[in-house]
């Protein structure tokens, strides 16, 4: 049965209050801010504008929950059951969460349903399943002593997540942190806070004790900075811009040297050689990956290097696909590209497009705002040719539906150009020559190298970058390294 998403949206009631110690509350100051939908620019609700006072209350609640071991003291198998129930409740609320995500962030409802909610639930379930299967160690010492190596929760974890994948990014942080036994304070972006607040309610319903998961909406310079500077937060996981990530590290240094793990910006290179085994697949991947989620993805392959001998054919095929990504109504299940998250971000993207034209790149498609009458924030899928690696659109993260095409004749030079970036999140390489593939994968400085595909993904593999794309890894068992301490216990058995 087809769902009337507009009717559901009209009937939707939002709760913008924070979640502290198991209770939905307004900010201690009483301050609120308006939350607007990027679909039409209309107000969805008012949201609690938390600040340092609310951070203090949340930290106290989280610390008390950790110290009395109401969660950390549960056997791993018991935490597993709660985490799995958490995932089940997310799936039971799938349509509600998907609608919240689309109204709040602007992505197409089809992807909120098929990707975001499912990925969130899968992440919660996977870490729940994993936590009672991670073993401690006994070191191979002499027979006069016994050295136990145990993994313990780090304590109170702050998680600051971005606006582009609110549910997924929240799950990537809170799932391993909670499964390991920590207490967590989740700070969603002020641009898309509503699904995180609903997620907090579902956690309580699943059986996560009050105080173990707290959710604080608000602005980075108020909530985020207070979390970074707080002396009683043991660990901070952050996904967002490199600029803010640097500030988070400074806050840690100014306070208690809390461990900081960051997943930051990207300017991923996608290199297509003339011996690409499937040119049509390469075109579909290049176009689909940059325009997915309106280009608002840190790993989007925004720099496309195409070998000169096949560039004209590649561009011909790519331009034929671009109209398929024309922005549409995000509440229409046929739409594949929705709205930019807000007017500020839309103007930022349009500024980069103007910069590309001013610097001499050739605009082949898009480049303008669309669906203006809707009141929302939409940009046509944009493609530039003739881009040079020193142009602003090739150097800086745009976070919008803008693809820059660069040409090469020497693959080693293309790899050097791909690496000539402060970022190192992901990269793609297309070639039928297995030796060339191996050499390129070793040479490319990025956390993930996609070969003859782009965007393959699974919870079992780590996600993170090199250089100024951050440190640490989300997903996979490696994420437990961020939210646990290793303790060695020496026992004299002589």
Coordinates of C-alpha atoms in Angstrom, one line a residue:
X1 CA 0.0 0.0 0.0
X2 CA 1.3 3.4 -0.9
X3 CA 1.8 5.7 2.1
X4 CA 0.6 9.3 1.9
X5 CA 3.7 10.8 3.4
X6 CA 2.4 14.3 3.2
X7 CA -0.7 13.4 5.3
X8 CA 1.5 11.7 7.8
X9 CA 3.8 14.7 7.9
X10 CA 0.9 17.0 8.5
X11 CA -0.2 14.9 11.5
X12 CA 3.3 14.5 13.0
X13 CA 3.9 15.8 16.5
X14 CA 7.5 16.6 17.5
X15 CA 9.0 16.7 21.0
X16 CA 12.1 19.0 21.0
X17 CA 13.0 18.5 24.6
X18 CA 16.3 17.2 25.8
X19 CA 16.7 13.8 27.4
X20 CA 18.6 13.9 30.7
X21 CA 18.6 11.1 33.3
X22 CA 15.7 9.4 31.7
X23 CA 13.4 12.5 31.6
X24 CA 12.4 14.7 28.7
X25 CA 13.1 18.3 29.8
X26 CA 13.5 21.8 28.4
X27 CA 16.9 23.5 28.7
X28 CA 17.6 24.7 32.2
X29 CA 17.7 28.3 30.9
X30 CA 14.3 27.9 29.1
X31 CA 16.0 28.8 25.8
X32 CA 14.6 27.2 22.6
X33 CA 15.3 27.5 18.9
X34 CA 13.1 27.0 15.8
X35 CA 13.7 23.9 13.8
X36 CA 12.9 24.4 10.1
X37 CA 12.4 21.8 7.5
X38 CA 14.7 22.1 4.4
X39 CA 11.8 20.6 2.3
X40 CA 9.8 23.9 2.4
X41 CA 11.5 26.1 4.9
X42 CA 8.6 25.8 7.4
X43 CA 8.9 25.4 11.2
X44 CA 8.7 21.9 12.5
X45 CA 8.9 22.6 16.2
X46 CA 10.9 24.3 18.9
X47 CA 13.9 22.5 20.3
X48 CA 15.6 22.9 23.6
X49 CA 18.7 25.1 23.3
X50 CA 20.9 23.4 25.8
X51 CA 24.1 24.9 27.2
X52 CA 26.7 24.4 29.8
X53 CA 24.2 24.0 32.6
X54 CA 22.5 21.2 30.8
X55 CA 25.8 19.6 30.1
X56 CA 26.6 19.6 33.8
X57 CA 23.3 17.9 34.6
X58 CA 23.8 15.3 31.9
X59 CA 27.4 14.6 33.0
X60 CA 26.3 14.2 36.6
X61 CA 23.6 11.7 35.5
X62 CA 26.0 9.8 33.3
X63 CA 28.7 9.6 35.9
X64 CA 26.3 8.4 38.6
X65 CA 25.0 5.7 36.2
X66 CA 28.5 4.6 35.4
X67 CA 29.7 4.6 39.0
X68 CA 26.7 2.6 40.4
X69 CA 27.2 0.1 37.5
X70 CA 23.5 0.0 36.7
X71 CA 24.6 -0.7 33.1
X72 CA 28.3 -1.3 33.1
X73 CA 27.8 -4.0 35.8
X74 CA 25.3 -6.0 33.7
X75 CA 26.8 -9.2 32.3
X76 CA 27.6 -8.7 28.6
X77 CA 24.8 -11.2 27.7
X78 CA 22.3 -9.0 29.5
X79 CA 23.5 -5.8 27.7
X80 CA 23.2 -7.8 24.5
X81 CA 19.6 -8.5 25.0
X82 CA 18.8 -4.9 25.7
X83 CA 20.7 -3.7 22.6
X84 CA 18.9 -6.2 20.4
X85 CA 15.6 -5.0 21.8
X86 CA 16.7 -1.4 21.1
X87 CA 17.3 -2.4 17.5
X88 CA 13.9 -4.1 17.3
X89 CA 12.2 -1.0 18.6
X90 CA 14.0 1.1 16.0
X91 CA 12.6 -1.2 13.3
X92 CA 9.1 -1.1 14.8
X93 CA 9.2 2.7 14.6
X94 CA 10.8 2.6 11.1
X95 CA 8.2 4.7 9.3
X96 CA 8.1 7.3 12.0
X97 CA 11.9 7.6 12.2
X98 CA 12.2 7.8 8.4
X99 CA 9.6 10.6 8.2
X100 CA 11.4 12.5 11.0
X101 CA 14.7 12.1 9.2
X102 CA 13.3 13.3 5.9
X103 CA 11.4 16.3 7.3
X104 CA 14.4 17.3 9.5
X105 CA 17.3 16.8 7.1
X106 CA 15.7 16.8 3.6
X107 CA 16.8 13.4 2.2
X108 CA 14.4 11.4 0.1
X109 CA 12.0 9.3 2.1
X110 CA 12.9 6.2 0.0
X111 CA 16.4 6.4 1.4
X112 CA 15.4 7.2 4.9
X113 CA 13.4 4.0 4.9
X114 CA 15.8 1.7 3.0
X115 CA 19.1 3.0 4.2
X116 CA 19.1 5.2 7.3
X117 CA 16.7 3.4 9.7
X118 CA 17.8 0.0 8.6
X119 CA 21.5 0.9 9.0
X120 CA 20.8 2.3 12.5
X121 CA 19.0 -0.8 13.7
X122 CA 21.6 -3.1 12.1
X123 CA 24.4 -1.2 13.9
X124 CA 22.7 -1.4 17.3
X125 CA 22.0 -5.1 16.8
X126 CA 25.5 -5.9 15.6
X127 CA 27.3 -4.4 18.6
X128 CA 24.8 -6.0 20.9
X129 CA 25.6 -9.4 19.3
X130 CA 29.3 -8.7 19.5
X131 CA 29.8 -7.6 23.1
X132 CA 29.6 -11.1 24.6
X133 CA 32.0 -12.5 22.0
X134 CA 34.9 -10.2 22.7
X135 CA 37.4 -12.0 24.9
X136 CA 40.0 -10.8 27.3
X137 CA 43.6 -12.1 27.2
X138 CA 46.3 -13.8 29.3
X139 CA 49.8 -12.7 28.4
X140 CA 52.5 -15.4 27.8
X141 CA 54.6 -14.4 30.9
X142 CA 56.8 -16.7 33.0
X143 CA 55.2 -19.4 35.1
X144 CA 55.9 -17.4 38.3
X145 CA 53.2 -14.8 37.4
X146 CA 49.8 -14.4 35.7
X147 CA 49.2 -11.3 33.6
X148 CA 45.6 -10.6 32.8
X149 CA 44.7 -8.1 30.0
X150 CA 41.1 -6.9 30.4
X151 CA 39.0 -4.5 28.4
X152 CA 36.9 -2.1 30.5
X153 CA 34.5 0.7 29.6
X154 CA 36.2 4.1 29.6
X155 CA 33.5 5.8 31.6
X156 CA 31.5 8.8 30.4
X157 CA 31.5 9.2 26.6
X158 CA 30.3 12.3 24.7
X159 CA 29.3 11.7 21.1
X160 CA 28.9 14.7 18.8
X161 CA 27.3 13.8 15.4
X162 CA 26.6 15.7 12.2
X163 CA 23.4 16.5 10.3
X164 CA 23.9 14.5 7.1
X165 CA 23.1 11.0 8.5
X166 CA 21.6 11.7 11.9
X167 CA 20.4 8.2 12.7
X168 CA 23.4 6.4 11.2
X169 CA 26.1 8.6 12.8
X170 CA 24.4 8.4 16.2
X171 CA 24.3 4.6 16.0
X172 CA 28.0 4.4 14.9
X173 CA 28.9 6.2 18.1
X174 CA 26.4 5.1 20.7
X175 CA 26.2 1.4 19.8
X176 CA 29.8 0.4 20.5
X177 CA 30.0 2.8 23.5
X178 CA 26.9 1.5 25.1
X179 CA 27.6 -2.2 24.3
X180 CA 31.0 -1.8 26.1
X181 CA 29.2 -0.5 29.2
X182 CA 29.8 3.2 29.0
X183 CA 27.4 6.0 29.8
X184 CA 26.8 8.3 26.8
X185 CA 25.9 11.9 26.2
X186 CA 24.7 12.3 22.6
X187 CA 24.8 15.8 21.0
X188 CA 23.0 15.8 17.6
X189 CA 23.4 18.7 15.2
X190 CA 21.2 21.6 15.7
X191 CA 20.2 21.3 12.0
X192 CA 18.7 17.8 12.5
X193 CA 18.2 16.9 16.1
X194 CA 14.8 15.2 16.1
X195 CA 15.6 11.6 15.3
X196 CA 18.3 11.4 18.0
X197 CA 15.8 12.6 20.6
X198 CA 13.4 9.9 19.5
X199 CA 16.2 7.4 19.6
X200 CA 16.8 8.3 23.2
X201 CA 13.2 7.5 24.1
X202 CA 13.5 4.1 22.3
X203 CA 16.6 3.3 24.3
X204 CA 14.8 3.8 27.6
X205 CA 11.9 1.7 26.3
X206 CA 14.3 -1.1 25.4
X207 CA 15.6 -1.2 29.0
X208 CA 18.7 1.0 28.9
X209 CA 18.6 2.5 32.5
X210 CA 18.0 6.2 33.0
X211 CA 21.2 8.3 32.9
X212 CA 23.0 5.8 30.7
X213 CA 22.0 7.6 27.4
X214 CA 21.4 11.3 27.5
X215 CA 20.6 13.5 24.4
X216 CA 21.4 17.2 24.4
X217 CA 20.3 19.3 21.4
X218 CA 21.8 22.7 20.9
X219 CA 24.6 24.6 19.2
X220 CA 28.2 23.6 18.9
X221 CA 29.6 26.7 20.5
X222 CA 27.3 26.1 23.6
X223 CA 26.8 22.4 24.0
X224 CA 29.7 21.1 22.0
X225 CA 32.3 23.3 23.6
X226 CA 31.0 22.5 27.1
X227 CA 31.3 18.8 26.4
X228 CA 34.8 19.3 25.0
X229 CA 36.0 21.3 28.0
X230 CA 34.3 19.3 30.8
X231 CA 36.7 17.7 33.3
X232 CA 34.5 14.7 34.0
X233 CA 34.0 13.4 30.4
X234 CA 36.5 10.6 29.7
X235 CA 36.1 10.3 25.9
X236 CA 34.7 12.3 23.1
X237 CA 33.7 10.9 19.7
X238 CA 33.1 13.5 17.0
X239 CA 32.0 13.4 13.4
X240 CA 32.0 16.7 11.5
X241 CA 34.2 19.2 9.8
X242 CA 37.9 19.3 10.2
X243 CA 37.8 22.9 11.4
X244 CA 35.6 21.9 14.4
X245 CA 37.5 18.7 14.9
X246 CA 40.6 20.8 15.6
X247 CA 38.7 22.8 18.1
X248 CA 37.6 19.6 19.9
X249 CA 41.3 18.5 20.3
X250 CA 42.1 21.9 21.7
X251 CA 39.3 21.6 24.2
X252 CA 40.7 18.3 25.3
X253 CA 44.1 19.8 25.8
X254 CA 42.7 22.7 27.8
X255 CA 40.7 20.4 30.1
X256 CA 41.5 16.8 31.2
X257 CA 43.2 15.4 28.1
X258 CA 40.1 13.3 27.4
X259 CA 40.7 10.9 24.6
X260 CA 39.3 12.3 21.3
X261 CA 38.3 10.3 18.3
X262 CA 37.3 12.1 15.1
X263 CA 35.9 11.4 11.7
X264 CA 36.3 14.6 9.7
X265 CA 36.2 16.0 6.2
X266 CA 37.0 14.4 2.9
X267 CA 37.8 15.3 -0.7
X268 CA 37.8 11.7 -2.0
X269 CA 39.5 11.0 -5.4
X270 CA 38.0 8.5 -7.8
X271 CA 40.5 7.4 -10.6
X272 CA 39.2 5.8 -13.7
X273 CA 41.9 4.3 -16.0
X274 CA 41.4 3.5 -19.7
X275 CA 41.5 -0.2 -19.0
X276 CA 38.5 0.1 -16.6
X277 CA 36.8 -3.3 -16.8
X278 CA 33.3 -1.9 -17.0
X279 CA 33.0 1.8 -18.0
X280 CA 29.3 1.9 -17.6
X281 CA 29.6 0.7 -14.0
X282 CA 32.3 3.3 -13.4
X283 CA 30.0 6.0 -14.7
X284 CA 27.1 4.9 -12.6
X285 CA 29.2 4.7 -9.5
X286 CA 30.8 8.1 -10.1
X287 CA 27.5 9.9 -10.7
X288 CA 25.4 8.0 -8.2
X289 CA 27.9 8.3 -5.4
X290 CA 28.4 12.1 -5.6
X291 CA 24.7 12.9 -5.9
X292 CA 23.5 10.4 -3.3
X293 CA 22.3 12.2 -0.2
X294 CA 22.5 15.5 -2.2
X295 CA 26.3 15.2 -2.1
X296 CA 26.2 15.7 1.7
X297 CA 28.5 12.8 2.4
X298 CA 32.0 13.1 3.8
X299 CA 33.2 10.2 1.6
X300 CA 31.6 11.4 -1.6
X301 CA 34.0 11.0 -4.6
X302 CA 34.0 14.6 -5.5
X303 CA 37.2 14.6 -7.5
X304 CA 36.9 12.4 -10.6
X305 CA 40.2 11.7 -12.4
X306 CA 39.5 10.2 -15.9
X307 CA 42.2 9.0 -18.3
X308 CA 42.3 11.4 -21.2
X309 CA 41.7 8.7 -23.9
X310 CA 38.3 7.8 -22.4
X311 CA 37.2 11.1 -20.9
X312 CA 34.9 12.2 -23.8
X313 CA 33.1 8.9 -23.8
X314 CA 32.9 8.9 -20.0
X315 CA 31.5 12.5 -19.9
X316 CA 28.9 11.6 -22.6
X317 CA 27.7 8.7 -20.5
X318 CA 27.8 10.7 -17.3
X319 CA 25.8 13.7 -18.7
X320 CA 23.1 11.3 -19.9
X321 CA 22.6 10.1 -16.2
X322 CA 22.7 13.5 -14.5
X323 CA 19.0 14.4 -15.2
X324 CA 18.0 11.3 -13.3
X325 CA 19.1 13.1 -10.1
X326 CA 17.1 16.2 -10.6
X327 CA 15.9 17.2 -7.1
X328 CA 12.3 16.4 -6.3
X329 CA 9.9 16.4 -3.4
X330 CA 11.6 14.3 -0.6
X331 CA 8.2 12.9 0.5
X332 CA 7.7 11.4 -3.0
X333 CA 9.0 7.8 -3.0
X334 CA 10.2 8.3 -6.6
X335 CA 12.6 11.1 -5.6
X336 CA 16.3 10.2 -5.5
X337 CA 17.7 13.6 -4.6
X338 CA 16.2 15.9 -2.0
X339 CA 16.9 19.2 -0.3
X340 CA 20.1 20.7 1.0
X341 CA 19.9 20.7 4.8
X342 CA 19.4 24.5 5.2
X343 CA 19.7 27.8 3.4
X344 CA 23.2 28.4 4.8
X345 CA 24.5 25.2 3.4
X346 CA 22.8 25.9 0.1
X347 CA 24.4 29.3 -0.2
X348 CA 27.8 27.7 0.6
X349 CA 27.4 25.2 -2.2
X350 CA 26.3 27.8 -4.7
X351 CA 29.3 29.9 -3.6
X352 CA 31.6 27.0 -4.5
X353 CA 29.9 26.6 -7.9
X354 CA 30.5 30.3 -8.6
X355 CA 34.1 29.9 -7.6
X356 CA 34.6 27.1 -10.0
X357 CA 33.2 29.2 -12.9
X358 CA 35.4 32.1 -11.9
X359 CA 38.5 30.0 -11.8
X360 CA 37.9 28.7 -15.3
X361 CA 36.3 25.3 -14.9
X362 CA 33.7 24.4 -17.5
X363 CA 30.2 24.0 -16.1
X364 CA 28.6 21.1 -18.1
X365 CA 25.4 20.6 -16.0
X366 CA 23.5 22.1 -13.1
X367 CA 24.9 24.9 -11.1
X368 CA 21.7 26.6 -9.9
X369 CA 19.1 26.5 -7.2
X370 CA 15.9 24.7 -8.2
X371 CA 12.4 24.2 -6.8
X372 CA 12.5 27.8 -5.5
X373 CA 8.7 28.0 -5.3
X374 CA 8.7 25.2 -2.7
X375 CA 10.3 27.4 -0.2
X376 CA 12.9 24.7 0.4
X377 CA 16.6 24.5 -0.5
X378 CA 17.4 22.5 -3.6
X379 CA 20.4 22.5 -6.0
X380 CA 20.6 20.9 -9.4
X381 CA 23.2 18.1 -9.8
X382 CA 26.3 19.9 -11.0
X383 CA 29.2 18.7 -13.1
X384 CA 32.4 20.6 -13.9
X385 CA 35.0 19.6 -16.5
X386 CA 38.4 21.1 -17.1
X387 CA 39.1 21.3 -13.3
X388 CA 42.6 21.7 -12.1
X389 CA 43.8 20.3 -8.8
X390 CA 44.7 23.7 -7.4
X391 CA 41.2 25.1 -7.9
X392 CA 39.1 25.8 -4.9
X393 CA 36.4 23.3 -6.0
X394 CA 39.1 20.6 -6.2
X395 CA 40.8 21.5 -2.8
X396 CA 37.9 22.1 -0.4
X397 CA 35.1 20.0 0.8
X398 CA 31.9 21.3 -0.7
X399 CA 29.3 19.0 0.8
X400 CA 26.9 19.3 -2.0
X401 CA 26.0 17.8 -5.4
X402 CA 29.1 19.0 -7.3
X403 CA 31.4 16.7 -9.3
X404 CA 34.8 18.0 -10.5
X405 CA 36.3 16.1 -13.4
X406 CA 40.1 16.2 -13.9
X407 CA 42.0 14.5 -16.8
X408 CA 45.3 12.6 -16.7
X409 CA 47.6 10.7 -19.0
X410 CA 49.9 9.2 -16.4
X411 CA 48.4 7.1 -13.6
X412 CA 51.3 7.8 -11.2
X413 CA 50.7 11.5 -11.7
X414 CA 47.0 11.0 -11.0
X415 CA 47.8 9.2 -7.7
X416 CA 50.1 12.0 -6.7
X417 CA 47.4 14.5 -7.5
X418 CA 44.8 12.4 -5.5
X419 CA 47.2 12.4 -2.5
X420 CA 47.9 16.2 -2.8
X421 CA 45.1 16.9 -0.4
X422 CA 44.9 17.5 3.4
X423 CA 42.2 14.9 3.5
X424 CA 42.5 11.1 3.2
X425 CA 39.1 9.5 3.9
X426 CA 38.4 7.3 0.8
X427 CA 39.5 6.8 -2.8
X428 CA 38.4 4.8 -5.8
X429 CA 40.5 3.1 -8.5
X430 CA 39.2 1.5 -11.7
X431 CA 41.5 -0.8 -13.7
X432 CA 41.6 -4.4 -15.0
X433 CA 45.3 -4.6 -14.3
X434 CA 45.6 -6.4 -10.9
X435 CA 49.2 -5.3 -10.5
X436 CA 48.3 -1.7 -11.1
X437 CA 45.4 -2.0 -8.7
X438 CA 47.6 -3.3 -5.9
X439 CA 50.3 -0.6 -6.5
X440 CA 47.6 2.1 -6.5
X441 CA 45.9 0.8 -3.4
X442 CA 49.2 0.9 -1.5
X443 CA 50.1 4.3 -2.9
X444 CA 46.7 6.1 -2.2
X445 CA 46.7 7.7 1.2
X446 CA 43.2 7.1 2.4
X447 CA 41.4 5.0 5.0
X448 CA 39.3 3.0 2.4
X449 CA 40.3 2.2 -1.2
X450 CA 37.4 1.1 -3.4
X451 CA 38.5 -1.0 -6.4
X452 CA 36.2 -1.3 -9.5
X453 CA 33.3 -0.1 -7.3
X454 CA 32.5 2.8 -5.0
X455 CA 30.5 2.9 -1.8
X456 CA 30.4 -0.8 -0.9
X457 CA 29.8 -0.8 2.8
X458 CA 29.3 -3.2 5.7
X459 CA 29.2 -2.9 9.5
X460 CA 32.0 -5.4 9.8
X461 CA 34.6 -3.1 8.1
X462 CA 36.2 0.0 9.8
X463 CA 35.4 3.5 8.6
X464 CA 37.8 6.4 9.0
X465 CA 40.5 8.3 7.4
X466 CA 44.1 9.4 7.1
X467 CA 45.6 12.9 7.6
X468 CA 43.0 15.6 8.4
X469 CA 40.1 13.2 7.8
X470 CA 40.5 12.2 11.4
X471 CA 41.7 9.4 13.7
X472 CA 40.2 6.2 15.0
X473 CA 37.7 4.0 13.3
X474 CA 33.9 3.7 13.4
X475 CA 32.2 0.4 12.7
X476 CA 33.7 -3.1 13.0
X477 CA 35.2 -4.5 16.2
X478 CA 37.9 -1.8 16.0
X479 CA 35.3 0.7 17.3
X480 CA 35.6 -0.9 20.7
X481 CA 39.2 0.4 20.9
X482 CA 37.8 3.9 21.2
X483 CA 35.4 3.3 24.0
X484 CA 37.4 0.9 26.2
X485 CA 40.5 0.9 28.3
X486 CA 43.0 -1.9 28.4
X487 CA 44.0 -2.9 31.9
X488 CA 46.8 -5.2 32.9
X489 CA 46.6 -7.1 36.2
X490 CA 49.8 -8.9 37.4
X491 CA 49.4 -11.7 39.8
X492 CA 52.3 -13.4 41.6
X493 CA 51.7 -17.2 41.6
X494 CA 55.2 -18.2 42.6

